[in-house]
Every structure is written in structure tokens, then in C-alpha cells.
Short mmCIF file of C-alpha atoms in Angstrom, two decimals:
data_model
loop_
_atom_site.label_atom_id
_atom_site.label_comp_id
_atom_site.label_asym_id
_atom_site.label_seq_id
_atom_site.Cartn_x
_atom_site.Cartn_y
_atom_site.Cartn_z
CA UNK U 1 0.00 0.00 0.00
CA UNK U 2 1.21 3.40 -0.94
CA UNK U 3 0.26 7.12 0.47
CA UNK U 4 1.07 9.74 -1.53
CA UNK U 5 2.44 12.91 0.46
CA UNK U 6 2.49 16.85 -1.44
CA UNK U 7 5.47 18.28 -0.35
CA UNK U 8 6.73 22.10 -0.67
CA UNK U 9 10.07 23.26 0.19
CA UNK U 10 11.05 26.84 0.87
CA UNK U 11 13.62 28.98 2.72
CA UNK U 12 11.40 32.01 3.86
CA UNK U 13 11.38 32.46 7.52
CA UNK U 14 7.86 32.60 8.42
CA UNK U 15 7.03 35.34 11.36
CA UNK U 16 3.71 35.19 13.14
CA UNK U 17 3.04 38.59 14.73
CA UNK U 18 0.64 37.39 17.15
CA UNK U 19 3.06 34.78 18.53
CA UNK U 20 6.51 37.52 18.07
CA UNK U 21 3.93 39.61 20.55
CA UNK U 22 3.92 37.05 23.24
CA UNK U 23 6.79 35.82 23.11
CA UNK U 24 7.65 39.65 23.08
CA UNK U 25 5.37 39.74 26.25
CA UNK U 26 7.66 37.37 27.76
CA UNK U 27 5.08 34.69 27.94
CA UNK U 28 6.13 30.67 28.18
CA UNK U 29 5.58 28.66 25.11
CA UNK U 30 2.98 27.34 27.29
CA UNK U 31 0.95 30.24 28.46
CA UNK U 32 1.25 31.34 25.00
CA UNK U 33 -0.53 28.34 23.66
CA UNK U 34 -3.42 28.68 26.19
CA UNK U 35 -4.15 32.39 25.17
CA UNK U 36 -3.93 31.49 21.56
CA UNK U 37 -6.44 28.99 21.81
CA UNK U 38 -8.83 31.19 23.98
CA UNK U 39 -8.75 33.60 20.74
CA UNK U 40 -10.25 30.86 18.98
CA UNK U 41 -7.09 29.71 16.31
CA UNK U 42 -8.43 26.04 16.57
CA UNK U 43 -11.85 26.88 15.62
CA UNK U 44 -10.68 29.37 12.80
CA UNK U 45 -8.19 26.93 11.51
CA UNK U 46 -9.03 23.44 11.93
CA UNK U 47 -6.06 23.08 13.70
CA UNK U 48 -5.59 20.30 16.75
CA UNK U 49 -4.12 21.47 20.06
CA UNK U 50 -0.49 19.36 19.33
CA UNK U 51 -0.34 21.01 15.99
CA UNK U 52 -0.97 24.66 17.41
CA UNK U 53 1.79 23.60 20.61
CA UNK U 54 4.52 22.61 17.43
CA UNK U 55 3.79 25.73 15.85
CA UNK U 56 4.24 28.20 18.94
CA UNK U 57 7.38 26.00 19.83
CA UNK U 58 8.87 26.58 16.24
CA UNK U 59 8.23 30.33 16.94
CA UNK U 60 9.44 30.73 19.85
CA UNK U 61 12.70 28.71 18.65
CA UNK U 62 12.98 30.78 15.19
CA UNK U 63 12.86 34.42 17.68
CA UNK U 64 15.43 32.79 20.32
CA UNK U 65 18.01 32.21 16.89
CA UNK U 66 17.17 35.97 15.58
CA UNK U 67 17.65 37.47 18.99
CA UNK U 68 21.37 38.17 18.79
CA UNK U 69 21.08 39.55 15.38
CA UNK U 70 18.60 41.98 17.00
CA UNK U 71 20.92 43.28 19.70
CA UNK U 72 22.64 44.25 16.82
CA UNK U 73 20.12 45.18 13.77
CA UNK U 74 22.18 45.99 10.89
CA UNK U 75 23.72 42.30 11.25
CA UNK U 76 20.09 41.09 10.80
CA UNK U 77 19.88 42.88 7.50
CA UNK U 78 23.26 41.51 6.19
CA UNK U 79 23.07 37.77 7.07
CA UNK U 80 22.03 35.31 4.95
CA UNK U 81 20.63 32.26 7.08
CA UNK U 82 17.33 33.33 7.83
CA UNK U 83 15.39 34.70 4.36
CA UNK U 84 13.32 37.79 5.99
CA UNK U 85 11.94 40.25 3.45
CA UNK U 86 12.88 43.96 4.27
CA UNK U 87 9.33 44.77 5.64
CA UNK U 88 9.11 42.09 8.27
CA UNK U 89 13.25 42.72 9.43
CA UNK U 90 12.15 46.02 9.82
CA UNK U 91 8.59 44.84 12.19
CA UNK U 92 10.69 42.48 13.65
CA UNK U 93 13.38 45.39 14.76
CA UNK U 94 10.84 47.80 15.81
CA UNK U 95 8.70 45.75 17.99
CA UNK U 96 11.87 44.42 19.77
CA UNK U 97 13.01 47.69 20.52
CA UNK U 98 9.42 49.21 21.18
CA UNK U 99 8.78 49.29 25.33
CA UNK U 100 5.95 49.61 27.66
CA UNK U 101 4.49 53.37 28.80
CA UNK U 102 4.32 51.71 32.44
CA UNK U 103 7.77 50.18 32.48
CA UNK U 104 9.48 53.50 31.09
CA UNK U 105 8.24 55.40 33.41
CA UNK U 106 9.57 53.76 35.95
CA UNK U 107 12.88 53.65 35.21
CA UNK U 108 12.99 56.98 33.41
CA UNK U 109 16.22 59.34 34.55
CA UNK U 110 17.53 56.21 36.67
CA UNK U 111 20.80 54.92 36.19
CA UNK U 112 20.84 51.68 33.95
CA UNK U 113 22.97 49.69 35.95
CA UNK U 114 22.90 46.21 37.68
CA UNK U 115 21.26 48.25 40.50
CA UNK U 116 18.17 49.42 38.79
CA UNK U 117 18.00 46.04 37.23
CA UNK U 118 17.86 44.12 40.42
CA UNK U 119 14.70 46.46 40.93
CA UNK U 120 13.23 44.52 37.52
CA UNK U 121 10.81 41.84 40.13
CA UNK U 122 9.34 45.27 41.93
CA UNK U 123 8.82 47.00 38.90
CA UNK U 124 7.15 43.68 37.01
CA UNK U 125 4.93 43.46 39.72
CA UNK U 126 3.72 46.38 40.03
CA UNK U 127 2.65 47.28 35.88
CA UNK U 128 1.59 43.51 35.60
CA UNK U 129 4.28 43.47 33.25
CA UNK U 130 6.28 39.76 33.12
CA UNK U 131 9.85 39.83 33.88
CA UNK U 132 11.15 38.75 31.13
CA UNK U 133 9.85 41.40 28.93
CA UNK U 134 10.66 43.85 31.77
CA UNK U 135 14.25 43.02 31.38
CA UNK U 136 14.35 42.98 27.84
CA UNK U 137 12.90 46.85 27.59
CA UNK U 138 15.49 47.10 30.27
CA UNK U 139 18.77 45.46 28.69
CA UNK U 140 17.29 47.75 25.45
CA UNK U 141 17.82 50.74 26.96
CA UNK U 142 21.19 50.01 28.21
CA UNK U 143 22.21 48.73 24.80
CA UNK U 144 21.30 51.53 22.89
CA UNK U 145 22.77 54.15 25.91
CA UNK U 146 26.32 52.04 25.65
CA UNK U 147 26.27 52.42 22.22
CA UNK U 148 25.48 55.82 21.66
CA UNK U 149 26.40 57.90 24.45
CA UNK U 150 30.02 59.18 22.90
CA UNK U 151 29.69 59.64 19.44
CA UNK U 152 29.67 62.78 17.79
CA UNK U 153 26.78 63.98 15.91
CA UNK U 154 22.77 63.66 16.42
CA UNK U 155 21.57 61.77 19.18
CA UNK U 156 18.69 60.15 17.28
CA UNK U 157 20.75 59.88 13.61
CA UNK U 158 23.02 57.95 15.66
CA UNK U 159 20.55 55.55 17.12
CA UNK U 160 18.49 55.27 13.41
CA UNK U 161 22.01 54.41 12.03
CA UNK U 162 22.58 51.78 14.72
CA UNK U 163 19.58 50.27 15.29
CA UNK U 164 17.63 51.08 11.97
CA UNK U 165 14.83 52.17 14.31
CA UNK U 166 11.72 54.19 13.08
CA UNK U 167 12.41 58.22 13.58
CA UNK U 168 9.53 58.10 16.59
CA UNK U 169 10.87 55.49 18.17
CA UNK U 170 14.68 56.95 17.92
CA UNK U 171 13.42 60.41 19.53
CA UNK U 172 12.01 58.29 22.28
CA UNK U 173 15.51 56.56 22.57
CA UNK U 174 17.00 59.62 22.61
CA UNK U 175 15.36 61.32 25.07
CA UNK U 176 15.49 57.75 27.59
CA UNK U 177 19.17 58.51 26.79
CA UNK U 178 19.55 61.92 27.68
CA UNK U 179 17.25 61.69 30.74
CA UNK U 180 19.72 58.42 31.88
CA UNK U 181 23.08 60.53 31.16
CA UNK U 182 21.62 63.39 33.34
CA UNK U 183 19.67 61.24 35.75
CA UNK U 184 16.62 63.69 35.74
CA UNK U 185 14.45 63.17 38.92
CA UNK U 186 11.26 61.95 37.25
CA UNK U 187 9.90 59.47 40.32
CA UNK U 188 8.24 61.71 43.07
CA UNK U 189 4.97 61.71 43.57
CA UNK U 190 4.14 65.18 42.64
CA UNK U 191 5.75 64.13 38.92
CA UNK U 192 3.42 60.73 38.76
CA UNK U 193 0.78 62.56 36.64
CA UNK U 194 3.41 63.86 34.04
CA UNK U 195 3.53 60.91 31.43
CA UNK U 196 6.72 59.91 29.35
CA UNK U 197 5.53 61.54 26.46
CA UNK U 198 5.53 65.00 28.44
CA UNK U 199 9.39 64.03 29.46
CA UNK U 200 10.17 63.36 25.90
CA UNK U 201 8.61 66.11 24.83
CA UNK U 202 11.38 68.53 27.16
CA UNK U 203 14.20 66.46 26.63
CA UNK U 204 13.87 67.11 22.87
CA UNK U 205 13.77 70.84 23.64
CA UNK U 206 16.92 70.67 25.61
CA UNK U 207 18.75 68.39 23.63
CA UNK U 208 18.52 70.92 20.44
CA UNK U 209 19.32 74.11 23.07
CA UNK U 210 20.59 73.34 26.15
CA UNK U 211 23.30 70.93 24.99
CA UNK U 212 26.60 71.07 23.94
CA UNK U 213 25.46 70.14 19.94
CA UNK U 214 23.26 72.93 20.53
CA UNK U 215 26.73 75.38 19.66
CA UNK U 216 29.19 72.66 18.07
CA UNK U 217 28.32 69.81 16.39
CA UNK U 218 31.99 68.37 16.32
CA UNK U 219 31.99 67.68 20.00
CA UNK U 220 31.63 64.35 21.41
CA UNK U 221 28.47 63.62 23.85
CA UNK U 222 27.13 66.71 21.69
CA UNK U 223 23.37 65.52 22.39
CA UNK U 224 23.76 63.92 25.34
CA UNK U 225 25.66 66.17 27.95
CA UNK U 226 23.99 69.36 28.99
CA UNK U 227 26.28 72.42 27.71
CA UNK U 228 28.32 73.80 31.20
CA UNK U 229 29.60 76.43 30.16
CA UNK U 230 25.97 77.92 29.70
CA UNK U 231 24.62 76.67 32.74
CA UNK U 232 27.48 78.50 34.57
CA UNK U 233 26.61 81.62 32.44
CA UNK U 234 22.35 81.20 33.98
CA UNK U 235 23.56 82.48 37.21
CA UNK U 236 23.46 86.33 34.89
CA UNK U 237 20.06 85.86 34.72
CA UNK U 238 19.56 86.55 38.70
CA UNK U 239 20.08 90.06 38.21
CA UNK U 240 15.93 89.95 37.30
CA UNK U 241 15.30 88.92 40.75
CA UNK U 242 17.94 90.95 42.65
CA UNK U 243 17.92 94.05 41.24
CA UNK U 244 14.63 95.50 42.10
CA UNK U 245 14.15 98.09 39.70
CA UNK U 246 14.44 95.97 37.00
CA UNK U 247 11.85 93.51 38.87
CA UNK U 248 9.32 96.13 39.28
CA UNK U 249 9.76 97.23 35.89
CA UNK U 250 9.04 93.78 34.30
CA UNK U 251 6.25 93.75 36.31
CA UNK U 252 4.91 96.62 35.23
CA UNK U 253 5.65 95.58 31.59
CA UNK U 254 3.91 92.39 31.77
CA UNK U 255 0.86 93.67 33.43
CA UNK U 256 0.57 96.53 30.85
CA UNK U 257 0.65 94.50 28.37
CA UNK U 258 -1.44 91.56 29.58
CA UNK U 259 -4.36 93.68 31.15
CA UNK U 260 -8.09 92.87 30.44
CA UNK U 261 -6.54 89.81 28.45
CA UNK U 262 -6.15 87.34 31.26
CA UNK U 263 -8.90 85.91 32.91
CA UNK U 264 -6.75 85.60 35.84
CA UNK U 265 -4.95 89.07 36.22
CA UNK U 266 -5.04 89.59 39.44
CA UNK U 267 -3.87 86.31 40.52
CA UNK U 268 -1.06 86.88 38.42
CA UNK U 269 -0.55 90.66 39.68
CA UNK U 270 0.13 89.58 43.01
CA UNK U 271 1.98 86.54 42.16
CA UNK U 272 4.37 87.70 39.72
CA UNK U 273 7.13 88.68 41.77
CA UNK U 274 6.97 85.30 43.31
CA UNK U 275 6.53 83.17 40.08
CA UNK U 276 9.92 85.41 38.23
CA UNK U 277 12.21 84.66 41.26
CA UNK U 278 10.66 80.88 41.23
CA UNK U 279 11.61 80.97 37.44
CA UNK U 280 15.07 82.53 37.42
CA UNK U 281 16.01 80.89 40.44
CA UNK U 282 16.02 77.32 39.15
CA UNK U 283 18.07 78.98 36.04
CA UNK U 284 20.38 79.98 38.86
CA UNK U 285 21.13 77.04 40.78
CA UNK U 286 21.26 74.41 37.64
CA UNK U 287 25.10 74.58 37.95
CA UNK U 288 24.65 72.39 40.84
CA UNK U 289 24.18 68.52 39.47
CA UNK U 290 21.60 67.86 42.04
CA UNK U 291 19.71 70.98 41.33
CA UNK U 292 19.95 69.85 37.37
CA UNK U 293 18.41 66.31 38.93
CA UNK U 294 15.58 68.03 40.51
CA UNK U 295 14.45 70.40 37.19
CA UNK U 296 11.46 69.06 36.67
CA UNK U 297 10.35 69.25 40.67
CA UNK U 298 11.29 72.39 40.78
CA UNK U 299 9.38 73.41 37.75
CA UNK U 300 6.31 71.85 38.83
CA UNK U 301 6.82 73.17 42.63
CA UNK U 302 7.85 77.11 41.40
CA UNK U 303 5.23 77.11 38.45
CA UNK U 304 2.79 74.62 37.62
CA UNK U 305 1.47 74.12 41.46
CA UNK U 306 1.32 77.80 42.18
CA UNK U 307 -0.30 78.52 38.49
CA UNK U 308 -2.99 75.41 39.00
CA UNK U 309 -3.86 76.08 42.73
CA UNK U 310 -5.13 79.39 41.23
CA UNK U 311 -6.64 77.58 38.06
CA UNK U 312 -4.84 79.54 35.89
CA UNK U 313 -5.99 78.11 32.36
CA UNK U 314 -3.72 77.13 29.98
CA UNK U 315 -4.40 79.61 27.51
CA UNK U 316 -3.29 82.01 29.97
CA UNK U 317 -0.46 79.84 30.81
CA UNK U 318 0.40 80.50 27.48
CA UNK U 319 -0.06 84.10 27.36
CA UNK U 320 1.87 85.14 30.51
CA UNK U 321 4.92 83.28 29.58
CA UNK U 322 5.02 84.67 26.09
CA UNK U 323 4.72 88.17 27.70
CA UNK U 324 7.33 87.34 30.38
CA UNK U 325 10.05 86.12 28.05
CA UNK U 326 9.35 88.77 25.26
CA UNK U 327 8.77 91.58 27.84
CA UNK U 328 13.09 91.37 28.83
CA UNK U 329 14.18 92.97 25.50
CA UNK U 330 12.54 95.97 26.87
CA UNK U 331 14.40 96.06 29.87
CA UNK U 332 17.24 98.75 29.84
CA UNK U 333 20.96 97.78 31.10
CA UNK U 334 19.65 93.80 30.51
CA UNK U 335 22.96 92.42 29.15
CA UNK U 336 22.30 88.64 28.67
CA UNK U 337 19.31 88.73 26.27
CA UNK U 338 20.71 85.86 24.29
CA UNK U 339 21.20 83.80 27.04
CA UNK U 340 17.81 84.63 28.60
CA UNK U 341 16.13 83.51 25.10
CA UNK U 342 18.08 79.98 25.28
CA UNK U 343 17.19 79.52 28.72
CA UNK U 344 13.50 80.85 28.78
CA UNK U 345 12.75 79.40 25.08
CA UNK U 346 12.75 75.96 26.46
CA UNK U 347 11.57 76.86 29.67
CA UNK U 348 8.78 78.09 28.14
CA UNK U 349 8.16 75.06 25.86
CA UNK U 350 8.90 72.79 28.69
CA UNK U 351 6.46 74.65 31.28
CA UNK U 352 3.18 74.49 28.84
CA UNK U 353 3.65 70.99 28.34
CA UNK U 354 3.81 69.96 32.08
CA UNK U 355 0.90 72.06 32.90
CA UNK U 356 -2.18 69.96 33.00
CA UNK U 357 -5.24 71.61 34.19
#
């Protein structure tokens, strides 16, 4: 008796996105199985339960091999074992390298070091995020930091060049990056509402102002280290706050020009000597490396909390700091206009994002 078998042969590496997800999840072969059969594969397929556990085992075995090449993507592109059209190397790449809003911002501005990582079972349990994927978004970040962190050039060209990532996903890199280089205080509880989008968002500014690429673009660590020469030069700025004359006159400036346009005028009246020296002050002390740790604190304790306890809205948010910033080039015997528009330009930026009504 003879059976008669069809048989096709190919070399394409098949990829099954909803089973690179889990096993992205860092879920067991397994636990994988079990949710794959409560989306109903069996009954959409015809498939038994042993053929559906071969199939997530082959998976699983096919993304263990390609996981070295992925530490490294441009090796995945060059190699010629595994036959992955350009499309699904790049997928493949970006979800890797794509992390978890909950895990991010928990580690955001920390040190990534065997430290932090021992913190990994803390962190997993408290998202609901498994371990393994937790140290994977982890062991990510630190690649891409190592990497990076002294070449010359853009921040984010350098990490698109490296790790062929999409340009999104390299500003988010970027920005984990920076915040990691100048371990930014990002965990207090008065900064929990403040998302990682919001921190992004300010590290971008800074990164094209307040660094050193933001005057040479020759210099090593030109993205990544914050430029000290004009953080020494912020303590100028104090002269706003010190010298009264010139603090009653942009007083007087601002509230001439902002009168019967701000719903909250007289808040700001009486407030505005208080908010300025809140303001210049941090521009002040951010020679200090703890002081640059605690920016975003002290933005949120000088500004935003002050601003919000008087429900300011942000349209007058908006106005006021306009007015502030614009209303120094009218201020005789001011010297350090050019500094005051680095500084205060991404204040200013920085200040309307992290104000949430």
C-alpha cells in the first residue's frame, strides 16, 4: 500500500506577529498556547491542540536564533541564514526595541545599571508586566545608551544608524538617553501625573538648546551632555530677581501689556514677583548637578502648582509666559538677552507641556 504525500520546500522564515507579541510579552511557550487557543485559532483553523503547541514551539525557537542579530540590527539585515523580506526585518526590529508606557516610566532618569536592574521583580509586579519582557525593555535601553552615548553627531541619527529604528521610536531613545546621562528626577509623587511623552517632549527641547550640539556639532556627547559652560553663564540671569528696579519694571511691563486679556490678572498681579524669582532661580542654581536632577520638581513646585492652585488656564499659561520672556528685551541695562532667550525658550516650551489643568 502506498500514500502519496504533497510536499513544498522553501527557505522564507515565516514570522507570526501574534506569537513575536507574546513571546515579546515574555510569555512561556505554554501560556502562550493557552491564550492562543482562547482567541479561537483552533476553531478558525481546523487546527488540533499538538499542531498549534509545534507551531508556537517553532516560533518561539525561530525568535530565540534571531535574537542576537537583533541586539545588533544591521547584522540582521546583512546575514544570509534566515530569508526575511525587508518589511518584516524592519517589524521584527521595531517591535523588539518598542517598550511599555508603564515600564518606562519607571525607570525613566535612573541609572541603567545592575542596580536598577535588580529592581526589575518590583517594577514587574507592580505594571503587571512579566519579567522577562521587563528586562528585555530594560537590557534595550542600556544597549542603545552604551552604544550611543560618545559619538559625535545627532543623538537620534546615531541611534536610526545603529539600530535602523523608526524616527519616533529613535526620539524616544534619545530622550530615555539623555534623561539616563543626566539622571533627571522623574519618580516623586508630585511628577506621577506627568507621562513619558511630556518628558520626551522637554528632553527634545533641551537636547537641540541646552546641549553642547546645541553650539558645536563636532563635540563628542554633543546631544547627550547638557552644555556647562551655559549653565554657569544662567547664574546672569539673577540680576531679574535681585535688582529691584528691574523687577518692578518687568512687572509693570507684563501687566501693561497683559491687562483685560487674562482671565486671571489679578492672581497673576500679586503673584508675579513670586513666580519670576521661582523661574530665574532654578536657572540659577542648575550649575549644581543635584539641582539639574531636581528640574522638573522644581518646575512643577515654582510654576505649575502655584499657576494650577489658582486655576490659571492654559491659555493664559500660554499668554503670561510669552509676555514674560518677550517683555526682557525691553528692559534697559539687561545684558544677557541671548542667554535669557536659550534659557527661557525651552523653559517656556517645557512649562506648557507639564501644565495639565
Amino acid at each position: 500500500m502506498t500514500s502519496e504525500l504533497d510536499i513544498f520546500v522553501g527557505n522564507t522564515t515565516l514570522i507570526d506577529e501574534d506569537v513575536y507579541r507574546l513571546w515579546l510579552d515574555g510569555y512561556s511557550v505554554s501560556d502562550a498556547v493557552a491564550l492562543r487557543v482562547r482567541s479561537g485559532i483552533l476553531e478558525q483553523t481546523g487546527a488540533t491542540a499538538a499542531v498549534l503547541q509545534s507551531d508556537t514551539m517553532d516560533h518561539y525557537r525561530t525568535f530565540h536564533m534571531l535574537e542576537r542579530l537583533l541586539h545588533a540590527p544591521p547584522k540582521l539585515l546583512h546575514q544570509l541564514i534566515y530569508q526575511i523580506p525587508p518589511s518584516r526585518q524592519a517589524l521584527l526590529i521595531e517591535r523588539y526595541y518598542t517598550f511599555d508606557e508603564a515600564f518606562v516610566r519607571e525607570v525613566l532618569g535612573k541609572k541603567l545599571s545592575k542596580g536598577t536592574k535588580k529592581d526589575l521583580d518590583d517594577i514587574s509586579t507592580k505594571t503587571g508586566i512579566t519579567l522577562k519582557s521587563c528586562r528585555r525593555q530594560f537590557d534595550n535601553f542600556k544597549r542603545v545608551f552604551k552604544v550611543v552615548e560618545e559619538m559625535r553627531g545627532s543623538l537620534v541619527d546615531n541611534i536610526q544608524q545603529h539600530f535602523l529604528l523608526s524616527d519616533r521610536l529613535a526620539r524616544d531613545y534619545a530622550a530615555i538617553v539623555f534623561f539616563a546621562n543626566n539622571r533627571f528626577e522623574t519618580g516623586k509623587k508630585k511628577l506621577q501625573y506627568l507621562s513619558f511623552g511630556d518628558f520626551a517632549f522637554c528632553a527634545e527641547l533641551m537636547i537641540q538648546h541646552w546641549t553642547l550640539g546645541a553650539v558645536d556639532s563636532q563635540v563628542d556627547d554633543m546631544d547627550v551632555d547638557l552644555d556647562k559652560e551655559f549653565l554657569q553663564d544662567l547664574k546672569e540671569l539673577k540680576v531679574l530677581v535681585a535688582d529691584k528696579d528691574l523687577l518692578d519694571l518687568h512687572k509693570s511691563l507684563v501687566c501693561t501689556a497683559l491687562r483685560g486679556k487674562l482671565g486671571v490678572f489679578s492672581e497673576m498681579e500679586a503673584n508675579f514677583k513670586n513666580l519670576s524669582r521661582g523661574l530665574v532661580n532654578v536657572a540659577a542654581k542648575l550649575t549644581h548637578n543635584k539641582d539639574v536632577r531636581d528640574l522638573f520638581v522644581d518646575l512643577v513646585e515654582k510654576f505649575v502648582e502655584p499657576c494650577r492652585s489658582d486655576h490659571w488656564p492654559l491659555g493664559d499659561v500660554r499668554l503670561f509666559l510669552n509676555q514674560y520672556s518677550a517683555s526682557v528685551h525691553s528692559l534697559d541695562g539687561f545684558r544677557f538677552q541671548a542667554l535669557w532667550d536659550r534659557y527661557m525658550g525651552t523653559l517656556r516650551g517645557c512649562l506648557l507641556r507639564l501644565y495639565h489643568e
